[in-house]
Amino acid sequence: MIKPYLYVQKSKGKGRGVFTTEDIPAGTRIETSPVLVLDHEDTVLADRTFLHNYIFLWGEDESESCIALGFCSIYNHDYTPNCKYEMDFEEETMSIITRRVIKKGEELLINYNGVPTSKDPLWFDIKSDNPEPKKAKKTKEKKK
């Protein structure tokens, strides 16, 4: 199930991303999609390919991985995401749930670390729409 108001388009500096054509209330399950589970050996192989950027760790001990179908592998990362993801190991599904109200046209973002508040570094440089503000340059006062 993918809500019909979701769509994929280019995200500035991030490749493709998932966006919405409608406002979405907080706590809304916007997607539940099946996953393809890779055993440990296949995970090791996938980690050596381009797929490394699109697979999620899977299982209670995270010794496996999965390829999430639907839009799940297209959501971009943010350290202050507006969505979170949940995995159902028995049903072999992954769901995306909004953490706050999402406005029409806004990009939907998850934290790739699995925990929405985690600030752990990732395997790539983060490109944010909200960069740290630049510090004002100090200027020397002219002595009179």
Coordinates of C-alpha atoms in Angstrom, one line a residue:
M1 CA 0.0 0.0 0.0
I2 CA 1.3 3.4 -1.1
K3 CA -0.8 6.4 -0.5
P4 CA -1.9 7.9 -3.9
Y5 CA -0.7 11.4 -3.0
L6 CA 3.0 10.3 -2.9
Y7 CA 5.2 10.8 -5.9
V8 CA 8.9 10.5 -6.8
Q9 CA 10.8 13.4 -8.3
K10 CA 14.3 14.9 -8.3
S11 CA 15.5 16.2 -5.0
K12 CA 18.0 19.1 -5.1
G13 CA 21.5 17.6 -4.6
K14 CA 20.1 14.2 -3.5
G15 CA 19.0 12.3 -6.6
R16 CA 15.4 11.2 -6.4
G17 CA 13.1 11.6 -3.4
V18 CA 9.5 11.1 -2.3
F19 CA 7.1 14.0 -2.1
T20 CA 3.4 14.6 -1.4
T21 CA 0.6 16.4 -3.4
E22 CA -1.4 16.8 -0.1
D23 CA -1.0 17.8 3.5
I24 CA -0.5 14.6 5.6
P25 CA -1.3 14.4 9.4
A26 CA 1.3 13.3 11.9
G27 CA 1.2 9.6 12.6
T28 CA -0.1 8.6 9.2
R29 CA 1.1 5.3 7.7
I30 CA 1.8 6.4 4.2
E31 CA 3.4 3.2 2.9
T32 CA 3.7 -0.5 3.7
S33 CA 5.6 -2.4 1.1
P34 CA 7.1 -5.9 0.8
V35 CA 10.8 -6.5 1.1
L36 CA 13.1 -9.1 -0.4
V37 CA 15.2 -10.5 2.4
L38 CA 18.9 -11.3 1.6
D39 CA 20.7 -13.8 3.8
H40 CA 24.1 -13.0 5.3
E41 CA 26.0 -14.3 2.3
D42 CA 23.9 -12.3 -0.2
T43 CA 24.2 -9.2 2.0
V44 CA 28.0 -9.4 1.9
L45 CA 27.8 -9.6 -1.9
A46 CA 25.3 -6.8 -2.2
D47 CA 27.5 -4.6 0.0
R48 CA 30.1 -4.7 -2.7
T49 CA 27.7 -3.3 -5.3
F50 CA 25.7 -0.1 -6.0
L51 CA 22.9 -1.8 -4.1
H52 CA 24.7 -1.1 -0.9
N53 CA 23.1 2.4 -0.9
Y54 CA 19.6 1.0 -1.1
I55 CA 19.5 -2.0 1.2
F56 CA 18.5 -2.0 4.9
L57 CA 19.8 -4.1 7.7
W58 CA 17.3 -6.8 8.5
G59 CA 16.5 -9.2 11.4
E60 CA 16.7 -9.0 15.1
D61 CA 20.5 -9.3 15.0
E62 CA 20.8 -7.4 11.7
S63 CA 22.9 -10.2 10.1
E64 CA 20.7 -10.0 7.0
S65 CA 19.5 -7.2 4.8
C66 CA 16.5 -6.4 2.7
I67 CA 15.7 -4.6 -0.5
A68 CA 12.5 -2.7 0.2
L69 CA 10.1 -2.5 -2.7
G70 CA 7.6 0.4 -3.3
F71 CA 9.2 3.8 -2.6
C72 CA 10.9 2.7 0.6
S73 CA 14.4 2.8 -0.9
I74 CA 13.9 6.2 -2.5
Y75 CA 13.3 8.2 0.7
N76 CA 16.2 10.5 1.4
H77 CA 18.0 10.8 4.7
D78 CA 17.8 13.6 7.2
Y79 CA 19.0 13.8 10.9
T80 CA 15.7 15.5 11.7
P81 CA 13.4 13.4 9.6
N82 CA 9.6 14.0 9.2
C83 CA 9.0 10.3 8.8
K84 CA 10.2 7.1 10.4
Y85 CA 10.3 3.5 9.2
E86 CA 9.2 0.3 10.9
M87 CA 10.1 -3.2 9.9
D88 CA 7.9 -6.3 10.3
F89 CA 10.2 -9.3 10.3
E90 CA 7.4 -11.8 10.3
E91 CA 5.3 -10.2 7.5
E92 CA 8.5 -9.2 5.6
T93 CA 7.3 -5.6 5.1
M94 CA 8.5 -2.1 5.8
S95 CA 6.3 0.8 6.6
I96 CA 6.8 4.6 6.5
I97 CA 5.0 6.7 9.1
T98 CA 4.9 10.5 9.4
R99 CA 6.4 11.9 12.6
R100 CA 4.7 15.4 12.2
V101 CA 2.4 17.2 9.9
I102 CA 3.8 17.2 6.3
K103 CA 2.9 20.0 4.0
K104 CA 1.8 19.7 0.3
G105 CA 5.0 19.6 -1.9
E106 CA 7.3 18.7 1.0
E107 CA 9.9 16.0 0.7
L108 CA 9.4 13.0 3.0
L109 CA 12.6 12.1 4.8
I110 CA 13.8 9.3 7.1
N111 CA 16.9 8.8 9.2
Y112 CA 19.0 6.0 7.6
N113 CA 20.3 5.0 11.1
G114 CA 16.8 3.5 11.9
V115 CA 16.3 5.7 15.0
P116 CA 14.8 9.1 14.0
T117 CA 16.9 11.0 16.6
S118 CA 20.2 9.2 15.8
K119 CA 23.1 11.5 14.8
D120 CA 25.5 8.6 14.0
P121 CA 27.6 9.3 10.9
L122 CA 26.6 7.6 7.7
W123 CA 28.8 6.1 4.9
F124 CA 28.4 9.2 2.7
D125 CA 28.5 13.0 3.1
I126 CA 25.2 14.5 4.1
K127 CA 23.6 17.1 1.9
S128 CA 21.1 19.1 3.8
D129 CA 18.5 21.8 2.8
N130 CA 19.1 23.3 6.2
P131 CA 22.9 23.9 6.4
E132 CA 24.5 25.2 9.5
P133 CA 24.3 29.0 9.5
K134 CA 27.5 30.8 8.6
K135 CA 29.3 32.6 11.4
A136 CA 29.5 36.4 10.9
K137 CA 33.0 37.5 9.9
K138 CA 34.8 39.5 12.6
T139 CA 36.0 42.8 11.4
K140 CA 38.7 44.8 13.1
E141 CA 37.7 48.2 14.3
K142 CA 39.8 51.0 12.9
K143 CA 41.7 52.9 15.7
K144 CA 41.2 56.6 15.6

